[in-house]
Short mmCIF file of C-alpha atoms in Angstrom, two decimals:
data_model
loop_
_atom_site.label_atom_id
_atom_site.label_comp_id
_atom_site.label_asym_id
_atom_site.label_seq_id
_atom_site.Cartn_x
_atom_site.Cartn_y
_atom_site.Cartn_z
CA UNK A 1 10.85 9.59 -19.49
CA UNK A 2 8.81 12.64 -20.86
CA UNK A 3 6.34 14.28 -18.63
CA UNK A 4 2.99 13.68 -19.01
CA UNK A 5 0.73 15.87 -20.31
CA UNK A 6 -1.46 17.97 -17.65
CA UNK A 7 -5.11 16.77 -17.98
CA UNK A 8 -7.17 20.07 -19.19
CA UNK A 9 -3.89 21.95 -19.61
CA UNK A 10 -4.44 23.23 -22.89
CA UNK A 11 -8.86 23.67 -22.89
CA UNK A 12 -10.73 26.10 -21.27
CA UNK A 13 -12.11 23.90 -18.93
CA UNK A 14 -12.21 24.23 -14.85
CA UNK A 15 -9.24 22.67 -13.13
CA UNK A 16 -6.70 23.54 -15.23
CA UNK A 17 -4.21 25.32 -12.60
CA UNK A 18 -4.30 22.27 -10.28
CA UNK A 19 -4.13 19.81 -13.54
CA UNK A 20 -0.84 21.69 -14.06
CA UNK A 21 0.46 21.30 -10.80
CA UNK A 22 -0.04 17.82 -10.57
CA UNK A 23 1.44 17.10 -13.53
CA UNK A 24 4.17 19.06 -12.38
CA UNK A 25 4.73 16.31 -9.62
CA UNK A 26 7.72 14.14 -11.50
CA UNK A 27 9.58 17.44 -12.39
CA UNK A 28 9.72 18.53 -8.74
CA UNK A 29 10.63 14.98 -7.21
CA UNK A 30 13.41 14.99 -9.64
CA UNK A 31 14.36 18.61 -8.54
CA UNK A 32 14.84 17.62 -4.67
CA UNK A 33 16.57 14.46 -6.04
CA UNK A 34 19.55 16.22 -7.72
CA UNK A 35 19.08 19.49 -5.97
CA UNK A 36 17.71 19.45 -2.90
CA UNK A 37 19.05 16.05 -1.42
CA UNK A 38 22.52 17.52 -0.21
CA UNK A 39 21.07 20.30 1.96
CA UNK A 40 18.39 18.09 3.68
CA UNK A 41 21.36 15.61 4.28
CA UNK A 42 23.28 18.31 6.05
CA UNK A 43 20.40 19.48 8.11
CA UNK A 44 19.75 16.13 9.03
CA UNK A 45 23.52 15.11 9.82
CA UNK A 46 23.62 18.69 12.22
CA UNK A 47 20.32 17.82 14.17
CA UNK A 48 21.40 13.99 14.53
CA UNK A 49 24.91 15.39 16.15
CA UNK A 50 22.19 16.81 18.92
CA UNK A 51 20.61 13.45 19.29
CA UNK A 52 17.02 14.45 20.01
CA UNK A 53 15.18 12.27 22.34
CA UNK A 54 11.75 13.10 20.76
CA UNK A 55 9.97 14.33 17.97
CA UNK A 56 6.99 16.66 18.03
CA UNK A 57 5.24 17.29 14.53
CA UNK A 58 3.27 20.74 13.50
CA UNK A 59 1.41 21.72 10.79
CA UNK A 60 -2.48 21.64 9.55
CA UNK A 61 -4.08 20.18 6.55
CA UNK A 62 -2.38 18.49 4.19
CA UNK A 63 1.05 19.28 5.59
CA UNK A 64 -0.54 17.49 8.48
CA UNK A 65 -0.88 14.46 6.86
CA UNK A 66 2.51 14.61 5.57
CA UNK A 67 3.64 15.18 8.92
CA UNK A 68 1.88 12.03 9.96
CA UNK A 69 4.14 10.03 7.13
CA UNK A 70 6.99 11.29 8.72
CA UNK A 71 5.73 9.89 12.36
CA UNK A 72 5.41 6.88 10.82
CA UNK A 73 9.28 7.72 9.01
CA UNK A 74 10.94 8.14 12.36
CA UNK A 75 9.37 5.54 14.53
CA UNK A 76 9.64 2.42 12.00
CA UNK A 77 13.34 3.49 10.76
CA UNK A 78 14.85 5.34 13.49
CA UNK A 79 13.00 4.15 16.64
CA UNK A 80 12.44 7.89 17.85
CA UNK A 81 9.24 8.17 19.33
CA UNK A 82 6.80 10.89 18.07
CA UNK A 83 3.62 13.23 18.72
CA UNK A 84 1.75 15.24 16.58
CA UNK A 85 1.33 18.77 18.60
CA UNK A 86 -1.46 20.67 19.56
CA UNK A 87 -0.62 23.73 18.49
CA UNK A 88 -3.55 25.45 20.88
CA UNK A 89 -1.96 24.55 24.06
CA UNK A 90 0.90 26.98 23.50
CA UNK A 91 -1.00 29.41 21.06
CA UNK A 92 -4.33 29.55 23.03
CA UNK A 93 -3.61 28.04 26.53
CA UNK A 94 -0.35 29.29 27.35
CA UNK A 95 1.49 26.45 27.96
CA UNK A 96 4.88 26.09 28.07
CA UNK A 97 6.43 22.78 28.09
CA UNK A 98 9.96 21.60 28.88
CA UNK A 99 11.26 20.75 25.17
CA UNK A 100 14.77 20.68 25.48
CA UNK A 101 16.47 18.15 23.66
CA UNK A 102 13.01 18.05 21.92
CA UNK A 103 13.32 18.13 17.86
CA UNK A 104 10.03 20.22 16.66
CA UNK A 105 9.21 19.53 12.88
CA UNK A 106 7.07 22.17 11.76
CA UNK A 107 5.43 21.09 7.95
CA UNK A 108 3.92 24.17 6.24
CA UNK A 109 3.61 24.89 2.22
CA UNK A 110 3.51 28.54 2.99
CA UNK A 111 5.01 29.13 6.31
CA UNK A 112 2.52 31.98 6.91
CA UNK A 113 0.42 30.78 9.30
CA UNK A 114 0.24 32.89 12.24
CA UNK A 115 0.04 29.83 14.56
CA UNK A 116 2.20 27.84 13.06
CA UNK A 117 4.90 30.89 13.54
CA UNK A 118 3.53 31.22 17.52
CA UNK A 119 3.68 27.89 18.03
CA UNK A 120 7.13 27.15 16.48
CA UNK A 121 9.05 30.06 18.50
CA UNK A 122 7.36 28.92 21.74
CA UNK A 123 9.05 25.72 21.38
CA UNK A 124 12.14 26.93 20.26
CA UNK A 125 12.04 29.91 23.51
CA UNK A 126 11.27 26.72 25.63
CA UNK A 127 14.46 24.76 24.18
CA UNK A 128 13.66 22.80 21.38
CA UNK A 129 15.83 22.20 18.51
CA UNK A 130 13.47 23.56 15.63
CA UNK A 131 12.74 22.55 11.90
CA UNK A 132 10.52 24.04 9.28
CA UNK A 133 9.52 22.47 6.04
CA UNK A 134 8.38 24.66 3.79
CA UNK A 135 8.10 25.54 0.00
CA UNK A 136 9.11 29.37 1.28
CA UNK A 137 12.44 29.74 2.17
CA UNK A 138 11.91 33.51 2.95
CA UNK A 139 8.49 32.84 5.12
CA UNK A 140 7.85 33.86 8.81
CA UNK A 141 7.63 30.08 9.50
CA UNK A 142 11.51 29.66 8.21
CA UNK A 143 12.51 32.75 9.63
CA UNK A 144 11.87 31.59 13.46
CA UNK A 145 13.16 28.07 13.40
CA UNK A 146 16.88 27.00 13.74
CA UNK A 147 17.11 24.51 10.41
CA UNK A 148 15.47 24.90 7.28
CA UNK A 149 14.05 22.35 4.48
CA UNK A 150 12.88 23.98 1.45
CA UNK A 151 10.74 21.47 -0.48
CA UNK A 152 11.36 23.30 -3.80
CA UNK A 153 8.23 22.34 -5.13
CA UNK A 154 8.04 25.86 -6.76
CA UNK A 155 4.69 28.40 -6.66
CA UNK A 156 1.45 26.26 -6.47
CA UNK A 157 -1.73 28.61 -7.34
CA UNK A 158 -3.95 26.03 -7.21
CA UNK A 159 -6.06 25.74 -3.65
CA UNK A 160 -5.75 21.90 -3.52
CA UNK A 161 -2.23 21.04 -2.68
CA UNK A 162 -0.84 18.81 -5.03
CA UNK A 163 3.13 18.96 -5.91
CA UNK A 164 3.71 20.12 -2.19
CA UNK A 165 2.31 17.69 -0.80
CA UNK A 166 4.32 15.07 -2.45
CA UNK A 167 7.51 17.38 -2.63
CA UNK A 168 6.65 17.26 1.55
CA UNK A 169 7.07 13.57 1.58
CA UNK A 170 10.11 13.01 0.02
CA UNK A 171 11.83 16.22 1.85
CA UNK A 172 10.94 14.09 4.64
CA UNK A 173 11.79 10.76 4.03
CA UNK A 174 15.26 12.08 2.98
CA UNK A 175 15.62 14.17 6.16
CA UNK A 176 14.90 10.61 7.92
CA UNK A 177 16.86 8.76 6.03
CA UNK A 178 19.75 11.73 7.13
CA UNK A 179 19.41 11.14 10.17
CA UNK A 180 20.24 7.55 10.37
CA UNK A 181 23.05 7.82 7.28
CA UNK A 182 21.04 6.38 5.12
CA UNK A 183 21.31 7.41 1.13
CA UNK A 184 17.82 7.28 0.28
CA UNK A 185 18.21 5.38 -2.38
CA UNK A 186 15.15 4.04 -2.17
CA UNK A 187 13.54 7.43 -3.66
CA UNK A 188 15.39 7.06 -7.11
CA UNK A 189 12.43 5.24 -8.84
CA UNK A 190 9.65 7.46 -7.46
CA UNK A 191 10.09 10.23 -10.48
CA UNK A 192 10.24 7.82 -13.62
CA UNK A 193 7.10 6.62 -11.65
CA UNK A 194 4.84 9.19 -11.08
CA UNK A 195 5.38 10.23 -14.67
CA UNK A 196 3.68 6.85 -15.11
CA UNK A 197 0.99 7.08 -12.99
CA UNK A 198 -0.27 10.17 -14.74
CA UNK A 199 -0.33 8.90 -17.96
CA UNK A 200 -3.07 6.89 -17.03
CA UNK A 201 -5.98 9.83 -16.57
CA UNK A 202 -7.96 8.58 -18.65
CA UNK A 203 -8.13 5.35 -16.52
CA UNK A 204 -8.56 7.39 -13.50
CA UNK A 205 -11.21 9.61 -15.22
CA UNK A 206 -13.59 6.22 -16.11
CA UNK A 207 -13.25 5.77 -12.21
CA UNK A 208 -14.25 8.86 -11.71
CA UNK A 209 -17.52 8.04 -13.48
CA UNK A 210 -18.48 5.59 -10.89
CA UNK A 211 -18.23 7.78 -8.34
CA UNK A 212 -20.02 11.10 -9.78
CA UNK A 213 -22.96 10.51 -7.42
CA UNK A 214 -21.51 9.72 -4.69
CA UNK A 215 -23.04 10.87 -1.34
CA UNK A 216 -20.15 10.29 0.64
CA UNK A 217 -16.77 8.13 1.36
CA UNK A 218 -14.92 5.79 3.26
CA UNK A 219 -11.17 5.99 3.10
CA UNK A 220 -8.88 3.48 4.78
CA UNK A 221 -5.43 2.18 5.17
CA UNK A 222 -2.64 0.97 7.73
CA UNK A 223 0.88 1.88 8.40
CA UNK A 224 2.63 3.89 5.73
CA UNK A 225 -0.70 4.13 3.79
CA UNK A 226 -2.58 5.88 6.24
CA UNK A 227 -1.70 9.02 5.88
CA UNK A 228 -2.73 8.95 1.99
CA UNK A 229 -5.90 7.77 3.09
CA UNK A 230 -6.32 11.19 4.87
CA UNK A 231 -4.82 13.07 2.42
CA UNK A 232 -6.85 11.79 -0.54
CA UNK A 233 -10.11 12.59 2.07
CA UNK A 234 -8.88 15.90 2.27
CA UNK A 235 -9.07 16.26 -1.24
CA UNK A 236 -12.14 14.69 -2.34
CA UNK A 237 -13.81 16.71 -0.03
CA UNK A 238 -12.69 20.16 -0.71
CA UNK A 239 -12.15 19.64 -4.62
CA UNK A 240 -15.59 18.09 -5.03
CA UNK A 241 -17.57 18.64 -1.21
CA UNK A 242 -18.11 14.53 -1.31
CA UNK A 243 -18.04 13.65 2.51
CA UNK A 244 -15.17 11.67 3.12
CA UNK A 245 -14.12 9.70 5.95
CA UNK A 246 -10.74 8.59 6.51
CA UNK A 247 -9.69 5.49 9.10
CA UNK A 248 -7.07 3.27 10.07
CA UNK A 249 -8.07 -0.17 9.26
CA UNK A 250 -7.81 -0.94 12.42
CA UNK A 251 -10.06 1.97 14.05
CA UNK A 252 -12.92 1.24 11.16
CA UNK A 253 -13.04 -2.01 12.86
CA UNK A 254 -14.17 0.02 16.26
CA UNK A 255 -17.53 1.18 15.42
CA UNK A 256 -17.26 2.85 11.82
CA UNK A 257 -17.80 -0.36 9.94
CA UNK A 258 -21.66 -0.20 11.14
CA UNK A 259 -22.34 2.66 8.50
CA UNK A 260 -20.57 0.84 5.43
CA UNK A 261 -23.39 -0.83 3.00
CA UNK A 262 -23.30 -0.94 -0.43
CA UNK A 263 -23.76 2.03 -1.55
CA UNK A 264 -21.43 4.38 -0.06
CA UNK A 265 -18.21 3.31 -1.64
CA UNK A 266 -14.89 2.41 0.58
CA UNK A 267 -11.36 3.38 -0.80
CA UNK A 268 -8.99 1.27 0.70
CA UNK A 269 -5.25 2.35 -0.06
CA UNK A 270 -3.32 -1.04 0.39
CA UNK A 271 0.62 -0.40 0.22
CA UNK A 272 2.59 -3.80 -0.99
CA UNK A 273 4.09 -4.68 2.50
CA UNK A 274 3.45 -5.00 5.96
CA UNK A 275 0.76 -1.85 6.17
CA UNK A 276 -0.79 -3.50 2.96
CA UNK A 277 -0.51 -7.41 5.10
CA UNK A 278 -2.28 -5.96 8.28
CA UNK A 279 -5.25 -4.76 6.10
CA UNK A 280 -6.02 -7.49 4.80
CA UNK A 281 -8.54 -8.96 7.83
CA UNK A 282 -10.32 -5.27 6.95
CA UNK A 283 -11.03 -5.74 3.16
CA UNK A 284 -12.17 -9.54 4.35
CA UNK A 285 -14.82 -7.99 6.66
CA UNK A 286 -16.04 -4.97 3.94
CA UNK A 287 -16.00 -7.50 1.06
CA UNK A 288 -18.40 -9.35 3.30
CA UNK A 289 -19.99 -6.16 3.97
CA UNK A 290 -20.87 -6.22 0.69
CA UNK A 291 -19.25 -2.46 0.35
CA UNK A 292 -18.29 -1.27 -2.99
CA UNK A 293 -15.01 -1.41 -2.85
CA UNK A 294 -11.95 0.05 -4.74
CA UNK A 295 -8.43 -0.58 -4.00
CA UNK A 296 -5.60 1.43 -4.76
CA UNK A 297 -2.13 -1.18 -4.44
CA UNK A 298 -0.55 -4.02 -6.36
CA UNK A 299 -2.73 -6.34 -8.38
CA UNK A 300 -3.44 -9.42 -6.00
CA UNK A 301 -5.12 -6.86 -4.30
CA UNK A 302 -6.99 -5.39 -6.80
CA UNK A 303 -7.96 -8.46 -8.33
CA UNK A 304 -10.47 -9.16 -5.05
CA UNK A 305 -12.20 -6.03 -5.08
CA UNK A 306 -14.95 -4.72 -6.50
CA UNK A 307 -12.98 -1.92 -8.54
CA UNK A 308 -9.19 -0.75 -8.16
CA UNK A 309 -6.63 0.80 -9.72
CA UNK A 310 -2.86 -1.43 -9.94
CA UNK A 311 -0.06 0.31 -8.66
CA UNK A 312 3.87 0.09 -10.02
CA UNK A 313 5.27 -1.03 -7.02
CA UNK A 314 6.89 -4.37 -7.31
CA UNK A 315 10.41 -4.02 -5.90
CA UNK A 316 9.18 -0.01 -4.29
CA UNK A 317 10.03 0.35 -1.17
CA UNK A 318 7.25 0.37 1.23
CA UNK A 319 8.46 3.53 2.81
CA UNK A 320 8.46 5.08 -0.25
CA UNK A 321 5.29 4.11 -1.73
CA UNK A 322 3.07 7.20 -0.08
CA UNK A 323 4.60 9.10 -2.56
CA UNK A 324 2.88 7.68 -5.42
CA UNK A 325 -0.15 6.47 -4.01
CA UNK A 326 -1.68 9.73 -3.69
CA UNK A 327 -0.91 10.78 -7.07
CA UNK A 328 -4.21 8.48 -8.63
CA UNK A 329 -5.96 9.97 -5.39
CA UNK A 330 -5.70 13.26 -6.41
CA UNK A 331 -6.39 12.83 -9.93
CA UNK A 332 -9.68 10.74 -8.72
CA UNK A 333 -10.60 14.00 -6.71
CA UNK A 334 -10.02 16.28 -9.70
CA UNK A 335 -11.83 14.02 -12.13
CA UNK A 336 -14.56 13.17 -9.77
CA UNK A 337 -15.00 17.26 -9.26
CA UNK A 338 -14.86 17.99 -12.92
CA UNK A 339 -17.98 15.32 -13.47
CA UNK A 340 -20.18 16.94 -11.05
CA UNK A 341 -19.65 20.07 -12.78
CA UNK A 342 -17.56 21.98 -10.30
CA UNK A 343 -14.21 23.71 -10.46
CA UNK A 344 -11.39 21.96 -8.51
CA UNK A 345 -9.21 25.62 -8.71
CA UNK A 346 -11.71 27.55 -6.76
CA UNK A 347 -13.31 25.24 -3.62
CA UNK A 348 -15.80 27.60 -1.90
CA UNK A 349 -14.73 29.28 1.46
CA UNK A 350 -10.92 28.47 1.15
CA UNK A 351 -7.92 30.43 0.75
CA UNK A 352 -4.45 29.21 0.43
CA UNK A 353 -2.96 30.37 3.22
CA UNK A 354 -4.95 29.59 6.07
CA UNK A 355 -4.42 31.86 9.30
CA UNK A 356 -5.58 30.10 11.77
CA UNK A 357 -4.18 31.45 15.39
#
């Protein structure tokens, strides 16, 4: 299937290095496909020789939330329980826990962060077996851990992480699927896919529309979509400064619900399956809520909300599906960005390699 073409690629209009890179997004899922899948396969066949007992997940922003797919990744299909880390305790504190037998996945675009570095040799001085994911084979981050995943998502410019983000999720769900001998063949579709999905800007751009005003956000989702609904926060609010708030389902229920009206719209990211089956008591309660809401996930779903956009997935494994939900996501955030006459390329006050210690 031919690529489609990057929204503002070829005008002289704002956004047009992240417009690239997320149009870039088929091209690099195809790359780790026919490239990259044999290396992750042997890194994951040498760690599963060691037979960790536990997983502990590092990284910040978006590789954060891709870090959180893979929590859900190892728990659902391998049964390996998981943590996210707090980096601080080693970095700041001191601490040094007992990690042997311990896998550490560290998830960083750049592998330049100085904590990330500090954090990842502490665990691998206190007996860890150690793992970076990165889209810099030659970074700091690489250079301290035992095993290496390069994500091959080549250079990103842009400030919003787009094609590493997604190149993060399928390094990862082929590391899992590794692990347990799977084949990942599951992945296969997700190229001829997202090639689909971004054919449809102008769709996402009419969305975009309804949402120019917006004062702020509600994200939600369960199970394998929950991390998307973080990630697409993320990116609404540093592309276009919209406040955004991302939930579980079932933690929106706890207390958050009280703020949702009908104005402040709620973006519920409903993956066909059982994540997608367990939300459905949510959109019940902010349909009732009267909320404006638009759902991203297959068409019975969309069909009962107030707005949505219909995603491919009929016969897409649910595992899988993260992968392509936050492509429409991120286009939303670029489009919605480009309406209220800012530039997605530049978001005030960031930089792209955040050095946080």
């Amino acid at each position: 299937m031919t690529a489609a073409p990057a929204p503002g690629l070829h005008s002289d209009l704002p956004g047009r290095i992240m417009a690239r890179e997320m149009a870039e997004q088929p091209a690099v899922l195809r790359r780790i496909l026919e490239e990259g899948a044999a290396s992750i396969r042997q890194v994951a066949r040498e760690i599963a020789a060691r037979a960790p007992r536990f997983v502990l997940l590092t990284a910040r922003g978006s590789s954060d939330n891709a870090a959180l797919y893979a929590k859900y990744l190892l728990e659902i299909r391998l049964g390996l329980p998981c943590g996210l880390a707090s980096m601080s305790t080693t970095t700041a504190y001191g601490a040094r826990p007992h990690l042997t037998d311990v896998l550490v996945i560290t998830v960083s675009q750049s592998g330049g962060s100085p904590d990330l570095v500090a954090s990842t040799r502490a665990a691998r001085e206190a007996g860890a077996i150690t793992l970076a994911v990165t889209n810099n084979p030659d970074s700091a981050l690489a250079g301290v851990s035992e095993y290496h995943v390069d994500i091959m998502a080549g250079a990103e410019r842009a400030l919003p992480a787009t094609k590493t983000y997604t190149a993060s999720l399928l390094a990862l769900y082929l590391f899992t699927e590794g692990l347990r001998d799977g084949d990942g063949a599951a992945a296969r579709v997700l190229p001829d896919l997202a090639d689909g999905l971004l054919a449809r800007q102008d769709e996402v751009r009419a969305l975009a529309a309804r949402y120019r005003f917006a004062e702020r956000m509600v994200i939600t989702s369960r199970g394998y979509g929950y991390p998307t609904a973080k990630e697409a926060a993320l990116k609404l609010m540093e592309t276009s400064y919209i406040p955004a708030l991302s939930y579980s389902g079932a933690d929106l229920l706890h207390g958050p619900l009280a703020m949702v009206d009908n104005v402040s719209p709620v973006i519920a990211v409903v993956t066909d399956g059982k994540g997608g089956e367990a939300l459905q008591p949510v959109l019940d309660r902010l349909r009732g809520r009267g909320a404006d809401l638009f759902v991203v996930g297959p068409r019975s779903r969309v069909e009962r909300a107030s707005v949505g956009f219909v995603m491919p997935t009929e016969g897409v494994a649910e595992e899988v599906q993260p992968v392509l939900e936050i492509i429409p996501l991120q286009l939303l955030a670029y489009e919605v960005t480009i309406a209220r006459g800012q530039d997605p390329d530049a978001p005030r006050a960031l930089a792209k390699v955040t050095e946080t210690h």
